[in-house]
Coordinates of C-alpha atoms in Angstrom, one line a residue:
X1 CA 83.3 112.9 92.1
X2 CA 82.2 109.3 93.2
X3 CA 84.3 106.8 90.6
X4 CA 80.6 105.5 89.4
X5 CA 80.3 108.5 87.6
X6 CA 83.5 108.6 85.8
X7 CA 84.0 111.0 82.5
X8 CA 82.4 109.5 79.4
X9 CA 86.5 109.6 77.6
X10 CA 86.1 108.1 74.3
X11 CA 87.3 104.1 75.0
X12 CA 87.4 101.0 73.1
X13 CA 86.7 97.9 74.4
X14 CA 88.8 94.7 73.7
X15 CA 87.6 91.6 74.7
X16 CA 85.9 93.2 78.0
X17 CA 88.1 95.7 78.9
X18 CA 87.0 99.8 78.2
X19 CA 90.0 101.0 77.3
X20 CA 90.7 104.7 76.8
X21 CA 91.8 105.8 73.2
X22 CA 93.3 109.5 74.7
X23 CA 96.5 110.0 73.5
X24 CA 99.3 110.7 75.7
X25 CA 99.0 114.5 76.2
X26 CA 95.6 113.9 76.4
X27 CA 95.8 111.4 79.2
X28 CA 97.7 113.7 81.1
X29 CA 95.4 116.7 81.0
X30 CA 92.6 114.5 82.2
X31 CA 94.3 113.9 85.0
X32 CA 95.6 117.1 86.2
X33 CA 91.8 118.2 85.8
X34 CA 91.1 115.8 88.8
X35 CA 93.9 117.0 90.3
X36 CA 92.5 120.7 90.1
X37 CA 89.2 119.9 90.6
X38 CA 90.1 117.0 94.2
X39 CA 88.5 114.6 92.4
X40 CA 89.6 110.7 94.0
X41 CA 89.7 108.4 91.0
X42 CA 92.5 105.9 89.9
X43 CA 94.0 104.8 86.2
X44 CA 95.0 101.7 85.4
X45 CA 97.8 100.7 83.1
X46 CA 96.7 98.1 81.2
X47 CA 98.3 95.1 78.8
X48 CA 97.4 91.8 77.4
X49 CA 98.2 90.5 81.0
X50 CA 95.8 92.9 82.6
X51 CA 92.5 91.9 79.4
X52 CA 93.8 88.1 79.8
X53 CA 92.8 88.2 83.7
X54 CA 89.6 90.6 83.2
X55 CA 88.3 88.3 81.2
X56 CA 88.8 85.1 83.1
X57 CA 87.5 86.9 86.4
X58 CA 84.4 89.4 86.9
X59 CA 85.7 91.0 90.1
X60 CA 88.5 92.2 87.8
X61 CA 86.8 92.8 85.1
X62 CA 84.5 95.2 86.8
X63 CA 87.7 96.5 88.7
X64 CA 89.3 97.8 85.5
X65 CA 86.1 99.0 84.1
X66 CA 85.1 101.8 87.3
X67 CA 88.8 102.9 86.6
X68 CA 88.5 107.0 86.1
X69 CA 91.0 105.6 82.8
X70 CA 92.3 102.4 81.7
X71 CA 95.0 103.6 79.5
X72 CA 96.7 101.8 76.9
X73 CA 100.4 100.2 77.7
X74 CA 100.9 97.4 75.1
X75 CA 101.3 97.5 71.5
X76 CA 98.9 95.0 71.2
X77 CA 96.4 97.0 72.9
X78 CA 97.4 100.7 70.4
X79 CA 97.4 98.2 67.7
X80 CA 93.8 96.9 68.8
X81 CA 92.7 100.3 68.9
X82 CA 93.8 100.9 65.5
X83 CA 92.2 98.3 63.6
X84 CA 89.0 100.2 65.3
X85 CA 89.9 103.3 63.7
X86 CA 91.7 105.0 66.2
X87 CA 94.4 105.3 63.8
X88 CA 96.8 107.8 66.0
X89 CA 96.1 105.9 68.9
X90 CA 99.6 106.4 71.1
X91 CA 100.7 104.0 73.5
X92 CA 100.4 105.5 77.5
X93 CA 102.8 103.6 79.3
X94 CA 103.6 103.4 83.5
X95 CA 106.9 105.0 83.3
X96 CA 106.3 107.2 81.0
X97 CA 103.0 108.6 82.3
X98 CA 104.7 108.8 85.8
X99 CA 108.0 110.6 84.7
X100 CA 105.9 113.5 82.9
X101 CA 103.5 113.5 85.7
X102 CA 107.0 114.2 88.2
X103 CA 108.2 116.7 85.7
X104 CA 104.8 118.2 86.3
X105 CA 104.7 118.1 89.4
X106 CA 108.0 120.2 90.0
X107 CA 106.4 123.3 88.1
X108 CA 103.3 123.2 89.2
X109 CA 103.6 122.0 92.9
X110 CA 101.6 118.4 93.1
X111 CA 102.7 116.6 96.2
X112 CA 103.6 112.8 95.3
X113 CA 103.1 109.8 97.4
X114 CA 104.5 106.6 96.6
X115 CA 103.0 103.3 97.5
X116 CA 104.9 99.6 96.9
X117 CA 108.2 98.3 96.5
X118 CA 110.6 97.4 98.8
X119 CA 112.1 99.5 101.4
X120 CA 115.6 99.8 99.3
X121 CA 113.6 100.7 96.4
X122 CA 111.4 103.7 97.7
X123 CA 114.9 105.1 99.2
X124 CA 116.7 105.1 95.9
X125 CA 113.5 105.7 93.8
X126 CA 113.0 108.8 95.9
X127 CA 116.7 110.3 95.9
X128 CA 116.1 109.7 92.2
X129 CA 113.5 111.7 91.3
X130 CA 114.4 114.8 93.8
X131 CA 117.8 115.2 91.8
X132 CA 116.0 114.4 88.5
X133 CA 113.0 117.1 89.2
X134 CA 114.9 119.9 91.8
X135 CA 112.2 120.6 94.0
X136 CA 109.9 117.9 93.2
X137 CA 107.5 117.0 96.5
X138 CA 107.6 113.9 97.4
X139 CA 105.9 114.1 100.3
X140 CA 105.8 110.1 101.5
X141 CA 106.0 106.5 100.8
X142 CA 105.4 103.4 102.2
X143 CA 106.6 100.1 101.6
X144 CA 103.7 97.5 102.3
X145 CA 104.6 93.9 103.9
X146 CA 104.6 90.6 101.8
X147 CA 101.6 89.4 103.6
X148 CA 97.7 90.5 104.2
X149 CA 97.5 93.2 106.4
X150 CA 94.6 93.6 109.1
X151 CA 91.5 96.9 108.6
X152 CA 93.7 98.1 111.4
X153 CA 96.8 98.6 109.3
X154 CA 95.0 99.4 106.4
X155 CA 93.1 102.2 108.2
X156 CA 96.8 104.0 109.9
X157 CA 98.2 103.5 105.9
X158 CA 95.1 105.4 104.4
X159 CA 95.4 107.9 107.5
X160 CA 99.4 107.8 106.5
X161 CA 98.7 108.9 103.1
X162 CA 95.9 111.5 103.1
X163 CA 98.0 113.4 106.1
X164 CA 100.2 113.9 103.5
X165 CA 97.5 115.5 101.6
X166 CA 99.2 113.4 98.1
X167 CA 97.5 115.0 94.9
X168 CA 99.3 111.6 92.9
X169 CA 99.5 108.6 94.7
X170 CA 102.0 105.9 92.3
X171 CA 101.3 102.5 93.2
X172 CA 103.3 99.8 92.2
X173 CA 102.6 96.6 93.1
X174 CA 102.2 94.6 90.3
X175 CA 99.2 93.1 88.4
X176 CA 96.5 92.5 89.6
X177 CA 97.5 93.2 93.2
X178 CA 98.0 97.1 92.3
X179 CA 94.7 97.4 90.6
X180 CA 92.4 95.5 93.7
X181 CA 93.6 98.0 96.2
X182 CA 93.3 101.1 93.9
X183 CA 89.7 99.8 93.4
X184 CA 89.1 98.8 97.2
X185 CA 90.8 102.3 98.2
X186 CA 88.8 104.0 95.3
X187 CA 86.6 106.3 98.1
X188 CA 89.4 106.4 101.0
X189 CA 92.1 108.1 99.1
X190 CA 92.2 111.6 98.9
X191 CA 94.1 111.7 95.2
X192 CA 94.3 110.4 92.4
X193 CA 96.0 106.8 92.1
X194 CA 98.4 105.7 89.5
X195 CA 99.4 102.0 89.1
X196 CA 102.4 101.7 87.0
X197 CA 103.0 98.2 87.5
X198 CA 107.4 98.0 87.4
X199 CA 107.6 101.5 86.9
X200 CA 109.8 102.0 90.5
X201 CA 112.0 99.1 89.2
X202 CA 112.5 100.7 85.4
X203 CA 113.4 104.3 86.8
X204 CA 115.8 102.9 89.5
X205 CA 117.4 101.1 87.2
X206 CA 117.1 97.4 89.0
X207 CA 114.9 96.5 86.3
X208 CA 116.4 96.5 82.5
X209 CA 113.8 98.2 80.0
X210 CA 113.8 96.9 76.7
X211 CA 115.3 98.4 74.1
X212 CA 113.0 101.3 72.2
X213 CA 113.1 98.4 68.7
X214 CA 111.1 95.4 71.4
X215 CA 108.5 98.4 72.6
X216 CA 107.7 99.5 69.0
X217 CA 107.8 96.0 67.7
X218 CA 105.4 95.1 70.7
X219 CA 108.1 92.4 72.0
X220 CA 108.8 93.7 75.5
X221 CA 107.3 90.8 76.6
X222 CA 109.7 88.4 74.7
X223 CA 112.7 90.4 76.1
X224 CA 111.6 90.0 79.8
X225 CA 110.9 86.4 78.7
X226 CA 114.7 86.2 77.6
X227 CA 115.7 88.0 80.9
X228 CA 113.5 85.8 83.6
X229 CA 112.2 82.6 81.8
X230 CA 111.9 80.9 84.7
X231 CA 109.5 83.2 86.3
X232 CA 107.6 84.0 83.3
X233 CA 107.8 81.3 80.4
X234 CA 104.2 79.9 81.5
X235 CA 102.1 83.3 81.7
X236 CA 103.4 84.3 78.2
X237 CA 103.1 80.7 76.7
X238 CA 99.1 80.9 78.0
X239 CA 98.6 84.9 78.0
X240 CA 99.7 85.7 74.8
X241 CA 97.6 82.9 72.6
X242 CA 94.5 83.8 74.9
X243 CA 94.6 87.0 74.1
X244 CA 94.6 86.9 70.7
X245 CA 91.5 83.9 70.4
X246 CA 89.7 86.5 72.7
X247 CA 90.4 89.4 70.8
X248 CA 89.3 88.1 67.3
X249 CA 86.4 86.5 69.4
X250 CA 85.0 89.8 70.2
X251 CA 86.1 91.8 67.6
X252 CA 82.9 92.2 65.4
X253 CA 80.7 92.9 68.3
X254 CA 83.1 95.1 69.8
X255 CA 83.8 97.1 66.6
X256 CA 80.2 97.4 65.8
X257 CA 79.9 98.7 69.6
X258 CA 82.2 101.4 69.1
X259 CA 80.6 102.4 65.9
X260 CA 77.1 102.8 67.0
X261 CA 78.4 104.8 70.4
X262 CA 81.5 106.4 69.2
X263 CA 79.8 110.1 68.8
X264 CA 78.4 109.3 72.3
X265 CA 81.2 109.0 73.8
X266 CA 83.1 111.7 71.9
X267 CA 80.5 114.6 72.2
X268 CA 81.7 116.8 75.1
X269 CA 84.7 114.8 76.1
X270 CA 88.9 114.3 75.3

């Protein structure tokens, strides 16, 4: 199915963003139908980072929006979705989604691929998951270089990954690196593709999760802020405020929007 005709999944949009008010079960069972059905399409994990940047940058913004999903990973997004009246909206998270997805994937056969991170990282990530899922396949990974690669390279990579014939295709990369090459891949990759952001780092272990309290309370943000303040004190000082002036911003229209479409989008569909 070309990605231009994606599944009319009930969404909501904040600030410009469609983003898909499935729950998590929900999310998964849309995509192992691709799976069955060798659909390509890719899902983007998305936070106040990922609406923050849509909305400064078209090229994003209409990057998110040909997603097959744009799932919901920050509280501040569930809790957006909410106040729309999506009241059992549940939060669908990278490492979550791709955990269940491996646990899936050991019954029921689905050949994983994963894309990003560094060398090290794939290594243990992959040693990880085949004792965590006995008989899990992982069936490659690659670990792309810190620099622009040429349409050579990127040819062999996309050759690389179909030959594995990968049903799932993780990519972690970061945002909104992960989400342009999903989007520029979206017809050359035989699978469906998964950014989940830090995910590699969270299941290794390299990378601290906050505690379940900062996730619930929406405050993972503030705990990675405590743990790298150098690095990130300046995107959450602007991020965070923009998001919420552009979310109030559009709130009427947007609510209103989802209103007059909602049995639309609902008839026939998750």
């Amino acid at each position: 199915m070309d990605v231009q005709q994606k599944p009319k999944y009930r969404v909501g949009k904040i600030i410009n963003s469609n983003i898909s008010t499935l729950s998590f079960n929900e999310t998964i069972s849309a995509i192992e139908a691709w799976i069955s059905e060798k659909h390509k399409q890719y899902v983007c994990i998305c936070n106040t980072h990922s609406l923050v940047t849509a909305s400064n940058d078209s090229t994003f913004e209409e990057v998110l929006n040909q997603a097959g999903l744009c799932t919901p990973d920050g509280m501040p997004l569930v809790w957006a979705l909410k106040s729309y009246g999506y009241a059992g909206q549940e939060r669908v998270d990278g490492p979550n989604l791709m955990l269940k997805l491996c646990e899936l994937s050991k019954m029921k056969k689905y050949k994983i691929f994963l894309y990003g991170g560094t060398k090290d990282t794939l290594a243990e990530l992959t040693q990880k998951l085949l004792k965590q899922y006995e008989g899990i396949e992982i069936v490659g990974h690659h670990s792309p270089p810190f620099r622009k690669i040429t349409e050579e390279e990127d040819a062999e990579v996309v050759k690389m990954i179909n030959s594995t014939e990968a049903d799932i295709v993780f990519v972690s990369l970061g945002c909104p690196k992960q989400e342009y090459w999903m989007y520029d891949h979206r017809d050359r990759i035989n699978g469906i593709m998964i950014g989940v952001g830090a995910a590699f780092d969270f299941i290794t272990g390299s990378i601290k999760r906050p505690p379940l309290i900062f996730q619930k309370l929406g405050l993972e943000w503030l705990f990675r802020l405590l743990k790298e303040p150098k690095r990130l004190w300046k995107r959450y000082a602007y991020n965070n405020p923009v998001y919420v002036y552009r979310f109030l911003k559009t709130y009427r229209k947007n609510k209103k929007y989802i209103v007059m479409t909602k049995e639309s989008l609902e008839r026939g569909s998750f």
